[in-house]
């Protein structure tokens, strides 16, 4: 086992540690990060971001070098290299995911039942587009040229034409959708948590063509895609990641992960999978073959750093969280925390 890293190793682009500021954002000290039984060492840095509440998806634009961090009623737009703030999208009610298409950006707003189009460089709101109930995951499908918002409470997909700025079709799903992925060639997949399966959508016809059952996977939420081997990675509530052949639907293998995973990202160059668990540990997995995987380590990280995105250029991984406040449980409702005021932060995980 390699020794623990300390805050002496900082990410250079963050311009320092221990409370330094970057254009009004506080860059906090690195957390201790362990290499575990694997061979990879990581450093974790934190960038304080203004506002209240917890966050959700983080979206990387590797070409334009921008990072989009959804956070309650706003989207923070940051320079991907320096992590300095560029702009904010404001006036939202419950920001979830961001998709980029044809020079515009789109954020799903779960409490407005809408997708908000905005300028990706300035954050200026351009249009509010009605969608289904509680849109969450969102993506741009290159094959069809459409933005697709996955509506959690109406068990549907809102297909948005960027040229028209309107929803042009609704695809009905058998269960509520969670994370989604596209191959850019005519197929989209979406995890359905309550169905323990993956929905398959043909984006040339915009129809649901079938489902892929995930035996042994209880409550799949996060989903990622390896475009070379064409395999899907589903994070399951019973502490496994299921690896599925995207074309045949065959489950190839399962890998143990941490508790309550809510984000998965695949670094295609490093052949490494980051599973963001809510329990304060990320499962780092190395891909050895299409059907062979080994756990590199469990990386200690702040609790509820639950979604993850990778910058393909720098291989840094990004998430967000805040100090949590747990209220009393309410029968029949999912027990979720709120955030302590002034503690929201971007998490930056860098390989050493």
Tab-separated table of N, CA and C in Angstrom, residues 75-143:
chain	number	residue	atom	x	y	z
A	75	UNK	N	-26.536	27.587	-12.560
A	75	UNK	CA	-25.471	26.796	-13.166
A	75	UNK	C	-24.209	27.649	-13.128
A	76	UNK	N	-23.158	27.153	-12.487
A	76	UNK	CA	-21.869	27.832	-12.494
A	76	UNK	C	-21.126	27.446	-13.769
A	77	UNK	N	-20.656	28.441	-14.505
A	77	UNK	CA	-19.841	28.203	-15.696
A	77	UNK	C	-18.410	28.605	-15.350
A	78	UNK	N	-17.499	27.633	-15.408
A	78	UNK	CA	-16.115	27.857	-15.012
A	78	UNK	C	-15.178	27.595	-16.183
A	79	UNK	N	-14.027	28.250	-16.156
A	79	UNK	CA	-12.953	27.916	-17.075
A	79	UNK	C	-12.426	26.536	-16.683
A	80	UNK	N	-12.405	25.603	-17.611
A	80	UNK	CA	-12.073	24.221	-17.298
A	80	UNK	C	-10.624	24.056	-16.863
A	81	UNK	N	-9.745	24.925	-17.317
A	81	UNK	CA	-8.329	24.798	-16.980
A	81	UNK	C	-7.960	25.514	-15.690
A	82	UNK	N	-8.474	26.730	-15.503
A	82	UNK	CA	-8.117	27.497	-14.310
A	82	UNK	C	-9.148	27.361	-13.198
A	83	UNK	N	-10.342	26.925	-13.551
A	83	UNK	CA	-11.495	26.835	-12.641
A	83	UNK	C	-11.930	28.203	-12.124
A	84	UNK	N	-11.570	29.256	-12.868
A	84	UNK	CA	-12.065	30.590	-12.544
A	84	UNK	C	-13.495	30.732	-13.067
A	85	UNK	N	-14.349	31.462	-12.352
A	85	UNK	CA	-15.734	31.638	-12.812
A	85	UNK	C	-15.806	32.481	-14.071
A	86	UNK	N	-16.659	32.068	-15.007
A	86	UNK	CA	-16.913	32.815	-16.233
A	86	UNK	C	-18.263	33.508	-16.168
A	87	UNK	N	-19.292	32.768	-15.764
A	87	UNK	CA	-20.654	33.309	-15.727
A	87	UNK	C	-21.528	32.369	-14.914
A	88	UNK	N	-22.788	32.771	-14.734
A	88	UNK	CA	-23.789	31.931	-14.093
A	88	UNK	C	-25.086	31.977	-14.886
A	89	UNK	N	-25.798	30.871	-14.875
A	89	UNK	CA	-27.181	30.836	-15.342
A	89	UNK	C	-28.044	30.953	-14.085
A	90	UNK	N	-28.911	31.951	-14.029
A	90	UNK	CA	-29.707	32.179	-12.831
A	90	UNK	C	-31.207	32.072	-13.157
A	91	UNK	N	-32.020	32.149	-12.120
A	91	UNK	CA	-33.462	32.129	-12.306
A	91	UNK	C	-34.049	30.740	-12.428
A	92	UNK	N	-33.257	29.707	-12.117
A	92	UNK	CA	-33.745	28.335	-12.185
A	92	UNK	C	-34.404	27.948	-10.864
A	93	UNK	N	-35.130	26.849	-10.879
A	93	UNK	CA	-35.753	26.355	-9.650
A	93	UNK	C	-35.070	25.095	-9.130
A	94	UNK	N	-34.670	24.205	-10.031
A	94	UNK	CA	-33.984	22.973	-9.628
A	94	UNK	C	-33.152	22.470	-10.801
A	95	UNK	N	-31.921	22.975	-10.903
A	95	UNK	CA	-31.045	22.635	-12.022
A	95	UNK	C	-30.495	21.220	-11.852
A	96	UNK	N	-30.522	20.452	-12.943
A	96	UNK	CA	-30.028	19.072	-12.882
A	96	UNK	C	-28.873	18.849	-13.853
A	97	UNK	N	-29.162	18.626	-15.148
A	97	UNK	CA	-28.112	18.319	-16.098
A	97	UNK	C	-27.968	19.363	-17.178
A	98	UNK	N	-26.813	19.367	-17.855
A	98	UNK	CA	-26.539	20.310	-18.942
A	98	UNK	C	-26.143	19.523	-20.187
A	99	UNK	N	-26.693	19.911	-21.330
A	99	UNK	CA	-26.317	19.363	-22.633
A	99	UNK	C	-25.916	20.511	-23.547
A	100	UNK	N	-25.014	20.231	-24.490
A	100	UNK	CA	-24.496	21.243	-25.408
A	100	UNK	C	-24.830	20.848	-26.833
A	101	UNK	N	-25.388	21.807	-27.610
A	101	UNK	CA	-25.799	21.505	-28.975
A	101	UNK	C	-25.845	22.762	-29.816
A	102	UNK	N	-25.174	22.729	-30.967
A	102	UNK	CA	-25.272	23.804	-31.969
A	102	UNK	C	-25.014	25.189	-31.383
A	103	UNK	N	-23.982	25.277	-30.552
A	103	UNK	CA	-23.596	26.569	-30.005
A	103	UNK	C	-24.448	27.053	-28.853
A	104	UNK	N	-25.382	26.243	-28.403
A	104	UNK	CA	-26.206	26.594	-27.257
A	104	UNK	C	-26.062	25.527	-26.178
A	105	UNK	N	-26.507	25.866	-24.977
A	105	UNK	CA	-26.520	24.917	-23.871
A	105	UNK	C	-27.939	24.798	-23.350
A	106	UNK	N	-28.223	23.658	-22.735
A	106	UNK	CA	-29.566	23.366	-22.250
A	106	UNK	C	-29.461	22.746	-20.865
A	107	UNK	N	-30.217	23.278	-19.915
A	107	UNK	CA	-30.222	22.728	-18.567
A	107	UNK	C	-31.626	22.254	-18.224
A	108	UNK	N	-31.723	21.050	-17.680
A	108	UNK	CA	-33.017	20.534	-17.235
A	108	UNK	C	-33.358	21.143	-15.878
A	109	UNK	N	-34.570	21.645	-15.761
A	109	UNK	CA	-35.050	22.262	-14.518
A	109	UNK	C	-36.220	21.421	-14.013
A	110	UNK	N	-35.946	20.593	-13.010
A	110	UNK	CA	-36.933	19.644	-12.540
A	110	UNK	C	-38.171	20.254	-11.928
A	111	UNK	N	-38.035	21.411	-11.313
A	111	UNK	CA	-39.193	22.028	-10.659
A	111	UNK	C	-39.991	22.929	-11.592
A	112	UNK	N	-39.432	23.277	-12.740
A	112	UNK	CA	-40.194	24.042	-13.733
A	112	UNK	C	-40.806	23.144	-14.806
A	113	UNK	N	-40.468	21.839	-14.764
A	113	UNK	CA	-40.897	20.920	-15.831
A	113	UNK	C	-40.527	21.495	-17.194
A	114	UNK	N	-39.273	21.917	-17.277
A	114	UNK	CA	-38.821	22.616	-18.483
A	114	UNK	C	-37.334	22.403	-18.695
A	115	UNK	N	-36.904	22.680	-19.907
A	115	UNK	CA	-35.489	22.743	-20.261
A	115	UNK	C	-35.198	24.188	-20.636
A	116	UNK	N	-34.145	24.739	-20.051
A	116	UNK	CA	-33.803	26.144	-20.267
A	116	UNK	C	-32.612	26.227	-21.222
A	117	UNK	N	-32.803	26.882	-22.361
A	117	UNK	CA	-31.709	27.119	-23.297
A	117	UNK	C	-30.953	28.371	-22.861
A	118	UNK	N	-29.614	28.290	-22.903
A	118	UNK	CA	-28.817	29.454	-22.508
A	118	UNK	C	-27.543	29.545	-23.327
A	119	UNK	N	-26.957	30.739	-23.333
A	119	UNK	CA	-25.686	30.957	-24.010
A	119	UNK	C	-24.586	30.296	-23.173
A	120	UNK	N	-23.820	29.359	-23.737
A	120	UNK	CA	-22.853	28.612	-22.931
A	120	UNK	C	-21.672	29.432	-22.444
A	121	UNK	N	-21.421	30.579	-23.058
A	121	UNK	CA	-20.292	31.416	-22.654
A	121	UNK	C	-20.683	32.492	-21.656
A	122	UNK	N	-21.913	33.013	-21.777
A	122	UNK	CA	-22.327	34.136	-20.923
A	122	UNK	C	-23.352	33.748	-19.869
A	123	UNK	N	-24.008	32.620	-20.053
A	123	UNK	CA	-25.056	32.212	-19.128
A	123	UNK	C	-26.392	32.874	-19.372
A	124	UNK	N	-26.507	33.705	-20.388
A	124	UNK	CA	-27.760	34.396	-20.670
A	124	UNK	C	-28.848	33.405	-21.070
A	125	UNK	N	-29.984	33.484	-20.394
A	125	UNK	CA	-31.103	32.600	-20.713
A	125	UNK	C	-31.707	33.025	-22.047
A	126	UNK	N	-31.897	32.032	-22.933
A	126	UNK	CA	-32.418	32.297	-24.267
A	126	UNK	C	-33.882	31.898	-24.427
A	127	UNK	N	-34.253	30.778	-23.797
A	127	UNK	CA	-35.620	30.309	-23.971
A	127	UNK	C	-35.956	29.248	-22.933
A	128	UNK	N	-37.215	29.224	-22.514
A	128	UNK	CA	-37.727	28.174	-21.644
A	128	UNK	C	-38.589	27.236	-22.481
A	129	UNK	N	-38.222	25.952	-22.498
A	129	UNK	CA	-38.884	24.963	-23.346
A	129	UNK	C	-39.642	23.980	-22.463
A	130	UNK	N	-40.955	23.911	-22.549
A	130	UNK	CA	-41.713	22.951	-21.734
A	130	UNK	C	-41.289	21.515	-22.021
A	131	UNK	N	-41.216	20.718	-20.952
A	131	UNK	CA	-40.852	19.303	-21.076
A	131	UNK	C	-41.828	18.495	-20.237
A	132	UNK	N	-41.468	17.245	-19.918
A	132	UNK	CA	-42.304	16.415	-19.058
A	132	UNK	C	-42.113	16.775	-17.597
A	133	UNK	N	-42.569	15.896	-16.717
A	133	UNK	CA	-42.490	16.156	-15.289
A	133	UNK	C	-41.110	15.789	-14.738
A	134	UNK	N	-40.488	16.751	-14.118
A	134	UNK	CA	-39.180	16.615	-13.472
A	134	UNK	C	-38.094	16.078	-14.415
A	135	UNK	N	-37.777	16.807	-15.475
A	135	UNK	CA	-36.651	16.409	-16.327
A	135	UNK	C	-35.353	16.430	-15.531
A	136	UNK	N	-34.525	15.437	-15.771
A	136	UNK	CA	-33.308	15.277	-14.968
A	136	UNK	C	-32.104	15.092	-15.896
A	137	UNK	N	-31.794	13.844	-16.237
A	137	UNK	CA	-30.714	13.600	-17.183
A	137	UNK	C	-31.047	14.236	-18.530
A	138	UNK	N	-30.013	14.712	-19.228
A	138	UNK	CA	-30.217	15.369	-20.516
A	138	UNK	C	-28.975	15.143	-21.366
A	139	UNK	N	-29.162	14.975	-22.684
A	139	UNK	CA	-28.030	14.780	-23.574
A	139	UNK	C	-28.338	15.310	-24.968
A	140	UNK	N	-27.271	15.505	-25.736
A	140	UNK	CA	-27.398	15.832	-27.162
A	140	UNK	C	-27.035	14.592	-27.956
A	141	UNK	N	-27.932	14.174	-28.843
A	141	UNK	CA	-27.697	13.015	-29.697
A	141	UNK	C	-27.254	13.493	-31.076
A	142	UNK	N	-26.008	13.221	-31.412
A	142	UNK	CA	-25.428	13.716	-32.659
A	142	UNK	C	-26.122	13.132	-33.883
A	143	UNK	N	-26.536	11.869	-33.810
A	143	UNK	CA	-27.125	11.209	-34.980
A	143	UNK	C	-28.419	11.872	-35.419
